[in-house]
Amino acid sequence: MVSIRLKVFLASAGTAAISVAAFASVLAGLRLGGWSEPYVWLSAIALGTVAAIAVAGLLSGTAAASLARRSLAIQNIAAGYAKGDLRRPDYDYGADELAGAARAMDAAMHQLGRRLDDLSRDRARMEAILGGMVEGVLVVDARGRLQLLNRAVQEMLRVDADATGRPYLEVVRHPDVAAALTSALQGDKPGSRELMLARDPGRTLVAGVAPVSGPGGGAVLVLHDVTDLRRADQIRRDFVANVSHELRTPLTAIRGYVEALVDDPADAETSRKFLDIIARHAARMERLVKDLLHLARLDARQEMLDLASCDVRQLFATVTADLASSIEAKGHEVTIDVPDEARLVQADPAKLHDVLRNLVENAVNYSPERATVQLSAATVGDAHVIEVADSGPGIPPDDLDRVFERFYRVDKSRAAPGGTGLGLAIVKHLIELHGGETAVRNRSEGGTVFTIRLPVVPSQPRS
């Protein structure tokens, strides 16, 4: 390897050699007597010196030009590194100390580039994980400045995405969350706490805060949305209370009439009346237990479909005939509007009959006397749409989303007519078993419309 110092040494040695040669030629001339005058040998010395300087300048200029080109190339490569272009250059640095330094710089930059790539992949993976989490995650450093916020926490706390770098006290408006972060930054472990959002009072969150150990410090906040869990727990509590109430009422009546018959036997007519009441309440309990078992099978996905071609018009007629006594007692008019193109639908006949019976019975019970109950069907796009409309008082807007819950009644006094309170819940489950949807809306002219949508399935029945 030819070093820079060796090149400079060779240029200097060449200059010295030329000077020595010029001086030697002068001495030789003097010895031979060819240069008898002093100005002659002085001129030779001057000529030799000029020649030596010229040769030295030429050699030095050549070396300097080569060094300048290589330095400029190294500067351009370094500028590319500074801009983020870490591709390996194909430039030949040479074989001296400058080349060794340039290659060492290349190796360091490429190793740094690989580490940056690893960090970028890790950060992208972390952002993808945090972005896909339903839990909200917020990280602050030891100075209390936001370092990381995922989309969930931005939506929960109404924080802008560009809040990174700002103090959390300026961004987090919830006092409990701010207090928990402050406690964690002081080294405490506040644990988990349940909190409500002032802007969304129907939402329940559980906040877990922990300090970050290690260099830098800080704190991590994790928010869990437990609104659905709390709602499900409330539904469970309501369900247990409703079942207890629904069973207690007929049991109390049965027990009272049985005790009356045992303690004070009455005449045959009174006994028959008491027995009819007992039978009616026993039948109500039987229907309740039957519906509960039906819902349990639906929840456990133990109900199977036996699809066949169903005549909706015929099903409406059958249901109307089954409820003829109730319809006649209230003087209702039932209209059936099923065009030929919407007459046939692929469904389980028995289950669809149960659905329509529940809806029609519900419409008959809640419609006033001499009202009209409208039954209709149509094909809309890729779905069969079946509607049951009544002329009743309608449903309050706040209750529309809950009418399909088990035992949910718009009339809190439970004095309204109806069956077990499970009919609409069974309707919803049966339609979902078919891959369909249920909906309810109020009519502008009064009354309620229950709509079911069944997908158009292949005509070949399957089990």
Short mmCIF file of N, CA and C in Angstrom, two decimals, residues 275-404:
data_model
loop_
_atom_site.label_atom_id
_atom_site.label_comp_id
_atom_site.label_asym_id
_atom_site.label_seq_id
_atom_site.Cartn_x
_atom_site.Cartn_y
_atom_site.Cartn_z
N LEU A 275 -109.70 -23.79 39.44
CA LEU A 275 -108.83 -24.68 38.67
C LEU A 275 -108.47 -24.09 37.32
N ASP A 276 -109.41 -23.36 36.70
CA ASP A 276 -109.09 -22.70 35.42
C ASP A 276 -108.00 -21.64 35.60
N ILE A 277 -108.11 -20.91 36.70
CA ILE A 277 -107.07 -19.89 36.97
C ILE A 277 -105.72 -20.56 37.21
N ILE A 278 -105.74 -21.65 37.98
CA ILE A 278 -104.48 -22.38 38.23
C ILE A 278 -103.91 -22.91 36.94
N ALA A 279 -104.75 -23.46 36.09
CA ALA A 279 -104.28 -23.99 34.81
C ALA A 279 -103.71 -22.87 33.95
N ARG A 280 -104.34 -21.70 33.96
CA ARG A 280 -103.85 -20.59 33.15
C ARG A 280 -102.47 -20.13 33.61
N HIS A 281 -102.30 -20.01 34.91
CA HIS A 281 -100.99 -19.59 35.43
C HIS A 281 -99.94 -20.68 35.22
N ALA A 282 -100.32 -21.93 35.33
CA ALA A 282 -99.37 -23.02 35.06
C ALA A 282 -98.94 -23.01 33.59
N ALA A 283 -99.91 -22.72 32.70
CA ALA A 283 -99.56 -22.63 31.28
C ALA A 283 -98.61 -21.47 31.02
N ARG A 284 -98.84 -20.36 31.74
CA ARG A 284 -97.93 -19.21 31.59
C ARG A 284 -96.53 -19.58 32.04
N MET A 285 -96.41 -20.29 33.16
CA MET A 285 -95.09 -20.73 33.61
C MET A 285 -94.47 -21.70 32.61
N GLU A 286 -95.28 -22.56 32.05
CA GLU A 286 -94.77 -23.51 31.07
C GLU A 286 -94.23 -22.78 29.84
N ARG A 287 -94.96 -21.76 29.37
CA ARG A 287 -94.50 -20.98 28.23
C ARG A 287 -93.19 -20.27 28.56
N LEU A 288 -93.11 -19.75 29.79
CA LEU A 288 -91.89 -19.05 30.19
C LEU A 288 -90.70 -19.99 30.20
N VAL A 289 -90.86 -21.15 30.79
CA VAL A 289 -89.75 -22.12 30.83
C VAL A 289 -89.40 -22.58 29.41
N LYS A 290 -90.41 -22.78 28.61
CA LYS A 290 -90.17 -23.20 27.23
C LYS A 290 -89.37 -22.15 26.46
N ASP A 291 -89.75 -20.87 26.61
CA ASP A 291 -89.04 -19.79 25.93
C ASP A 291 -87.61 -19.66 26.46
N LEU A 292 -87.45 -19.82 27.77
CA LEU A 292 -86.10 -19.75 28.32
C LEU A 292 -85.21 -20.86 27.78
N LEU A 293 -85.75 -22.07 27.69
CA LEU A 293 -84.98 -23.17 27.12
C LEU A 293 -84.68 -22.94 25.65
N HIS A 294 -85.65 -22.34 24.95
CA HIS A 294 -85.44 -22.03 23.53
C HIS A 294 -84.29 -21.03 23.37
N LEU A 295 -84.31 -19.98 24.17
CA LEU A 295 -83.23 -19.00 24.12
C LEU A 295 -81.89 -19.61 24.51
N ALA A 296 -81.90 -20.50 25.49
CA ALA A 296 -80.66 -21.15 25.90
C ALA A 296 -80.08 -21.97 24.75
N ARG A 297 -80.94 -22.67 24.01
CA ARG A 297 -80.45 -23.44 22.86
C ARG A 297 -79.91 -22.52 21.77
N LEU A 298 -80.58 -21.38 21.57
CA LEU A 298 -80.10 -20.43 20.56
C LEU A 298 -78.75 -19.84 20.97
N ASP A 299 -78.61 -19.52 22.25
CA ASP A 299 -77.34 -18.98 22.72
C ASP A 299 -76.22 -20.01 22.57
N ALA A 300 -76.53 -21.27 22.79
CA ALA A 300 -75.53 -22.33 22.69
C ALA A 300 -75.35 -22.84 21.26
N ARG A 301 -76.05 -22.20 20.31
CA ARG A 301 -75.97 -22.58 18.89
C ARG A 301 -76.33 -24.07 18.70
N GLN A 302 -77.33 -24.50 19.43
CA GLN A 302 -77.79 -25.88 19.30
C GLN A 302 -78.99 -26.01 18.37
N GLU A 303 -79.51 -24.87 17.90
CA GLU A 303 -80.63 -24.91 16.97
C GLU A 303 -80.09 -25.08 15.55
N MET A 304 -80.66 -26.01 14.81
CA MET A 304 -80.25 -26.26 13.43
C MET A 304 -81.34 -25.79 12.48
N LEU A 305 -80.92 -25.36 11.31
CA LEU A 305 -81.86 -24.90 10.29
C LEU A 305 -82.20 -26.05 9.35
N ASP A 306 -83.46 -26.13 9.00
CA ASP A 306 -83.91 -27.07 7.98
C ASP A 306 -84.57 -26.23 6.88
N LEU A 307 -83.76 -25.72 5.97
CA LEU A 307 -84.24 -24.77 4.98
C LEU A 307 -85.13 -25.44 3.94
N ALA A 308 -86.14 -24.70 3.56
CA ALA A 308 -87.06 -25.15 2.52
C ALA A 308 -87.71 -23.92 1.93
N SER A 309 -88.44 -24.11 0.86
CA SER A 309 -89.15 -23.01 0.22
C SER A 309 -90.44 -22.73 1.00
N CYS A 310 -90.52 -21.52 1.60
CA CYS A 310 -91.66 -21.15 2.44
C CYS A 310 -92.55 -20.16 1.70
N ASP A 311 -93.85 -20.36 1.82
CA ASP A 311 -94.83 -19.45 1.24
C ASP A 311 -95.19 -18.42 2.32
N VAL A 312 -94.70 -17.18 2.16
CA VAL A 312 -94.92 -16.16 3.18
C VAL A 312 -96.40 -15.84 3.30
N ARG A 313 -97.10 -15.79 2.20
CA ARG A 313 -98.53 -15.49 2.24
C ARG A 313 -99.29 -16.55 3.03
N GLN A 314 -98.93 -17.82 2.82
CA GLN A 314 -99.58 -18.90 3.55
C GLN A 314 -99.22 -18.86 5.03
N LEU A 315 -97.98 -18.51 5.35
CA LEU A 315 -97.57 -18.40 6.75
C LEU A 315 -98.35 -17.30 7.45
N PHE A 316 -98.53 -16.16 6.77
CA PHE A 316 -99.32 -15.08 7.35
C PHE A 316 -100.76 -15.55 7.61
N ALA A 317 -101.32 -16.26 6.65
CA ALA A 317 -102.70 -16.75 6.82
C ALA A 317 -102.80 -17.72 7.99
N THR A 318 -101.81 -18.61 8.13
CA THR A 318 -101.83 -19.58 9.23
C THR A 318 -101.74 -18.88 10.58
N VAL A 319 -100.82 -17.91 10.68
CA VAL A 319 -100.67 -17.17 11.94
C VAL A 319 -101.94 -16.41 12.28
N THR A 320 -102.55 -15.79 11.26
CA THR A 320 -103.80 -15.05 11.49
C THR A 320 -104.91 -15.98 11.98
N ALA A 321 -104.96 -17.19 11.41
CA ALA A 321 -105.96 -18.16 11.86
C ALA A 321 -105.70 -18.59 13.30
N ASP A 322 -104.41 -18.77 13.66
CA ASP A 322 -104.09 -19.15 15.03
C ASP A 322 -104.52 -18.09 16.04
N LEU A 323 -104.45 -16.82 15.65
CA LEU A 323 -104.77 -15.72 16.56
C LEU A 323 -106.16 -15.15 16.28
N ALA A 324 -107.01 -15.93 15.61
CA ALA A 324 -108.34 -15.42 15.20
C ALA A 324 -109.16 -14.96 16.39
N SER A 325 -109.12 -15.69 17.51
CA SER A 325 -109.95 -15.32 18.66
C SER A 325 -109.53 -13.96 19.22
N SER A 326 -108.23 -13.70 19.34
CA SER A 326 -107.75 -12.41 19.84
C SER A 326 -108.06 -11.29 18.87
N ILE A 327 -107.91 -11.59 17.57
CA ILE A 327 -108.19 -10.57 16.56
C ILE A 327 -109.67 -10.19 16.56
N GLU A 328 -110.54 -11.18 16.65
CA GLU A 328 -111.98 -10.91 16.65
C GLU A 328 -112.42 -10.21 17.93
N ALA A 329 -111.78 -10.58 19.05
CA ALA A 329 -112.17 -9.96 20.32
C ALA A 329 -111.90 -8.46 20.32
N LYS A 330 -110.85 -8.02 19.64
CA LYS A 330 -110.53 -6.60 19.62
C LYS A 330 -111.02 -5.91 18.35
N GLY A 331 -111.67 -6.68 17.48
CA GLY A 331 -112.22 -6.08 16.28
C GLY A 331 -111.18 -5.57 15.31
N HIS A 332 -110.04 -6.22 15.24
CA HIS A 332 -108.95 -5.78 14.35
C HIS A 332 -109.21 -6.20 12.90
N GLU A 333 -108.65 -5.40 12.01
CA GLU A 333 -108.63 -5.75 10.59
C GLU A 333 -107.19 -6.07 10.21
N VAL A 334 -106.97 -7.26 9.69
CA VAL A 334 -105.63 -7.69 9.30
C VAL A 334 -105.55 -7.71 7.79
N THR A 335 -104.58 -6.97 7.23
CA THR A 335 -104.37 -6.94 5.78
C THR A 335 -103.06 -7.65 5.45
N ILE A 336 -103.09 -8.41 4.37
CA ILE A 336 -101.90 -9.16 3.92
C ILE A 336 -101.56 -8.70 2.52
N ASP A 337 -100.34 -8.20 2.34
CA ASP A 337 -99.88 -7.70 1.05
C ASP A 337 -98.56 -8.39 0.71
N VAL A 338 -98.66 -9.46 -0.06
CA VAL A 338 -97.47 -10.22 -0.46
C VAL A 338 -97.53 -10.43 -1.97
N PRO A 339 -96.78 -9.69 -2.76
CA PRO A 339 -96.79 -9.90 -4.21
C PRO A 339 -96.20 -11.26 -4.57
N ASP A 340 -96.50 -11.70 -5.78
CA ASP A 340 -96.05 -13.03 -6.21
C ASP A 340 -94.54 -13.16 -6.20
N GLU A 341 -93.81 -12.08 -6.58
CA GLU A 341 -92.35 -12.19 -6.65
C GLU A 341 -91.71 -12.29 -5.27
N ALA A 342 -92.46 -11.93 -4.21
CA ALA A 342 -91.92 -12.01 -2.85
C ALA A 342 -92.59 -13.10 -2.04
N ARG A 343 -93.34 -13.96 -2.71
CA ARG A 343 -94.14 -14.95 -1.98
C ARG A 343 -93.27 -16.06 -1.39
N LEU A 344 -92.27 -16.50 -2.13
CA LEU A 344 -91.45 -17.64 -1.69
C LEU A 344 -90.13 -17.15 -1.11
N VAL A 345 -89.73 -17.72 0.00
CA VAL A 345 -88.48 -17.39 0.65
C VAL A 345 -87.86 -18.68 1.19
N GLN A 346 -86.55 -18.76 1.13
CA GLN A 346 -85.85 -19.93 1.64
C GLN A 346 -85.59 -19.74 3.13
N ALA A 347 -86.21 -20.54 3.96
CA ALA A 347 -86.05 -20.42 5.41
C ALA A 347 -86.51 -21.72 6.05
N ASP A 348 -86.33 -21.79 7.36
CA ASP A 348 -86.85 -22.90 8.13
C ASP A 348 -88.33 -22.62 8.40
N PRO A 349 -89.27 -23.41 7.87
CA PRO A 349 -90.71 -23.08 8.00
C PRO A 349 -91.17 -22.95 9.44
N ALA A 350 -90.77 -23.87 10.31
CA ALA A 350 -91.22 -23.83 11.70
C ALA A 350 -90.70 -22.59 12.41
N LYS A 351 -89.43 -22.28 12.20
CA LYS A 351 -88.83 -21.13 12.88
C LYS A 351 -89.40 -19.82 12.33
N LEU A 352 -89.61 -19.74 11.01
CA LEU A 352 -90.20 -18.52 10.46
C LEU A 352 -91.64 -18.35 10.94
N HIS A 353 -92.35 -19.46 11.11
CA HIS A 353 -93.71 -19.39 11.67
C HIS A 353 -93.67 -18.83 13.08
N ASP A 354 -92.72 -19.27 13.90
CA ASP A 354 -92.60 -18.74 15.26
C ASP A 354 -92.30 -17.25 15.24
N VAL A 355 -91.45 -16.83 14.32
CA VAL A 355 -91.11 -15.41 14.22
C VAL A 355 -92.34 -14.59 13.90
N LEU A 356 -93.06 -14.99 12.85
CA LEU A 356 -94.24 -14.23 12.44
C LEU A 356 -95.33 -14.26 13.49
N ARG A 357 -95.49 -15.38 14.17
CA ARG A 357 -96.52 -15.45 15.22
C ARG A 357 -96.21 -14.48 16.35
N ASN A 358 -94.95 -14.43 16.76
CA ASN A 358 -94.56 -13.50 17.82
C ASN A 358 -94.82 -12.05 17.42
N LEU A 359 -94.45 -11.70 16.19
CA LEU A 359 -94.62 -10.32 15.73
C LEU A 359 -96.10 -9.95 15.60
N VAL A 360 -96.89 -10.86 15.00
CA VAL A 360 -98.31 -10.56 14.82
C VAL A 360 -99.03 -10.51 16.16
N GLU A 361 -98.70 -11.44 17.05
CA GLU A 361 -99.32 -11.43 18.37
C GLU A 361 -98.98 -10.15 19.12
N ASN A 362 -97.74 -9.71 18.98
CA ASN A 362 -97.32 -8.46 19.62
C ASN A 362 -98.11 -7.28 19.05
N ALA A 363 -98.31 -7.26 17.71
CA ALA A 363 -99.07 -6.17 17.09
C ALA A 363 -100.52 -6.18 17.52
N VAL A 364 -101.12 -7.38 17.63
CA VAL A 364 -102.52 -7.48 18.06
C VAL A 364 -102.68 -7.02 19.50
N ASN A 365 -101.77 -7.40 20.37
CA ASN A 365 -101.89 -7.06 21.79
C ASN A 365 -101.77 -5.56 22.03
N TYR A 366 -100.90 -4.89 21.27
CA TYR A 366 -100.62 -3.49 21.56
C TYR A 366 -101.41 -2.52 20.69
N SER A 367 -102.18 -3.00 19.75
CA SER A 367 -103.02 -2.12 18.94
C SER A 367 -104.35 -1.88 19.64
N PRO A 368 -104.90 -0.69 19.52
CA PRO A 368 -106.21 -0.42 20.16
C PRO A 368 -107.32 -1.17 19.43
N GLU A 369 -108.49 -1.17 19.99
CA GLU A 369 -109.62 -1.88 19.37
C GLU A 369 -109.97 -1.27 18.02
N ARG A 370 -110.41 -2.16 17.12
CA ARG A 370 -110.81 -1.81 15.77
C ARG A 370 -109.69 -1.11 15.00
N ALA A 371 -108.47 -1.53 15.24
CA ALA A 371 -107.31 -0.99 14.52
C ALA A 371 -106.96 -1.92 13.36
N THR A 372 -106.00 -1.49 12.57
CA THR A 372 -105.56 -2.26 11.41
C THR A 372 -104.14 -2.76 11.65
N VAL A 373 -103.93 -4.04 11.41
CA VAL A 373 -102.60 -4.65 11.47
C VAL A 373 -102.21 -5.02 10.05
N GLN A 374 -101.10 -4.48 9.58
CA GLN A 374 -100.68 -4.66 8.20
C GLN A 374 -99.50 -5.64 8.13
N LEU A 375 -99.66 -6.69 7.32
CA LEU A 375 -98.63 -7.69 7.11
C LEU A 375 -98.21 -7.61 5.65
N SER A 376 -96.92 -7.47 5.40
CA SER A 376 -96.45 -7.30 4.02
C SER A 376 -95.10 -7.94 3.83
N ALA A 377 -94.76 -8.17 2.56
CA ALA A 377 -93.46 -8.74 2.19
C ALA A 377 -93.05 -8.17 0.85
N ALA A 378 -91.74 -8.08 0.62
CA ALA A 378 -91.21 -7.58 -0.64
C ALA A 378 -89.79 -8.08 -0.81
N THR A 379 -89.32 -8.04 -2.04
CA THR A 379 -87.93 -8.39 -2.34
C THR A 379 -87.19 -7.11 -2.69
N VAL A 380 -86.19 -6.78 -1.88
CA VAL A 380 -85.41 -5.55 -2.07
C VAL A 380 -83.95 -5.94 -2.26
N GLY A 381 -83.47 -5.80 -3.48
CA GLY A 381 -82.09 -6.17 -3.75
C GLY A 381 -81.87 -7.65 -3.55
N ASP A 382 -80.94 -7.99 -2.68
CA ASP A 382 -80.61 -9.39 -2.42
C ASP A 382 -81.21 -9.86 -1.09
N ALA A 383 -82.32 -9.26 -0.68
CA ALA A 383 -82.92 -9.63 0.60
C ALA A 383 -84.44 -9.67 0.48
N HIS A 384 -85.04 -10.58 1.27
CA HIS A 384 -86.49 -10.63 1.43
C HIS A 384 -86.83 -9.80 2.67
N VAL A 385 -87.73 -8.84 2.49
CA VAL A 385 -88.11 -7.94 3.57
C VAL A 385 -89.54 -8.24 3.98
N ILE A 386 -89.75 -8.58 5.25
CA ILE A 386 -91.08 -8.87 5.79
C ILE A 386 -91.35 -7.87 6.89
N GLU A 387 -92.54 -7.24 6.85
CA GLU A 387 -92.88 -6.21 7.83
C GLU A 387 -94.23 -6.51 8.49
N VAL A 388 -94.29 -6.18 9.77
CA VAL A 388 -95.54 -6.27 10.55
C VAL A 388 -95.75 -4.90 11.18
N ALA A 389 -96.81 -4.22 10.78
CA ALA A 389 -97.08 -2.86 11.26
C ALA A 389 -98.37 -2.86 12.07
N ASP A 390 -98.33 -2.16 13.22
CA ASP A 390 -99.53 -2.04 14.05
C ASP A 390 -99.95 -0.58 14.13
N SER A 391 -101.04 -0.33 14.83
CA SER A 391 -101.57 1.02 15.00
C SER A 391 -101.56 1.43 16.45
N GLY A 392 -100.64 0.89 17.21
CA GLY A 392 -100.57 1.16 18.64
C GLY A 392 -99.97 2.51 18.96
N PRO A 393 -99.61 2.71 20.21
CA PRO A 393 -99.07 4.01 20.64
C PRO A 393 -97.62 4.25 20.21
N GLY A 394 -96.99 3.26 19.65
CA GLY A 394 -95.58 3.41 19.28
C GLY A 394 -94.66 3.15 20.45
N ILE A 395 -93.38 3.29 20.20
CA ILE A 395 -92.35 3.03 21.22
C ILE A 395 -91.54 4.30 21.42
N PRO A 396 -91.31 4.72 22.66
CA PRO A 396 -90.47 5.91 22.89
C PRO A 396 -89.11 5.74 22.23
N PRO A 397 -88.56 6.80 21.66
CA PRO A 397 -87.26 6.69 20.95
C PRO A 397 -86.15 6.09 21.81
N ASP A 398 -86.14 6.38 23.10
CA ASP A 398 -85.09 5.85 23.97
C ASP A 398 -85.19 4.34 24.15
N ASP A 399 -86.35 3.76 23.87
CA ASP A 399 -86.56 2.34 24.08
C ASP A 399 -86.44 1.52 22.80
N LEU A 400 -86.30 2.19 21.65
CA LEU A 400 -86.28 1.45 20.39
C LEU A 400 -85.12 0.47 20.31
N ASP A 401 -83.97 0.84 20.87
CA ASP A 401 -82.79 -0.03 20.78
C ASP A 401 -82.82 -1.17 21.78
N ARG A 402 -83.81 -1.20 22.68
CA ARG A 402 -83.80 -2.20 23.74
C ARG A 402 -84.98 -3.16 23.69
N VAL A 403 -85.87 -2.96 22.72
CA VAL A 403 -87.07 -3.79 22.72
C VAL A 403 -86.75 -5.27 22.45
N PHE A 404 -85.59 -5.57 21.87
CA PHE A 404 -85.24 -6.97 21.60
C PHE A 404 -84.49 -7.61 22.77
#
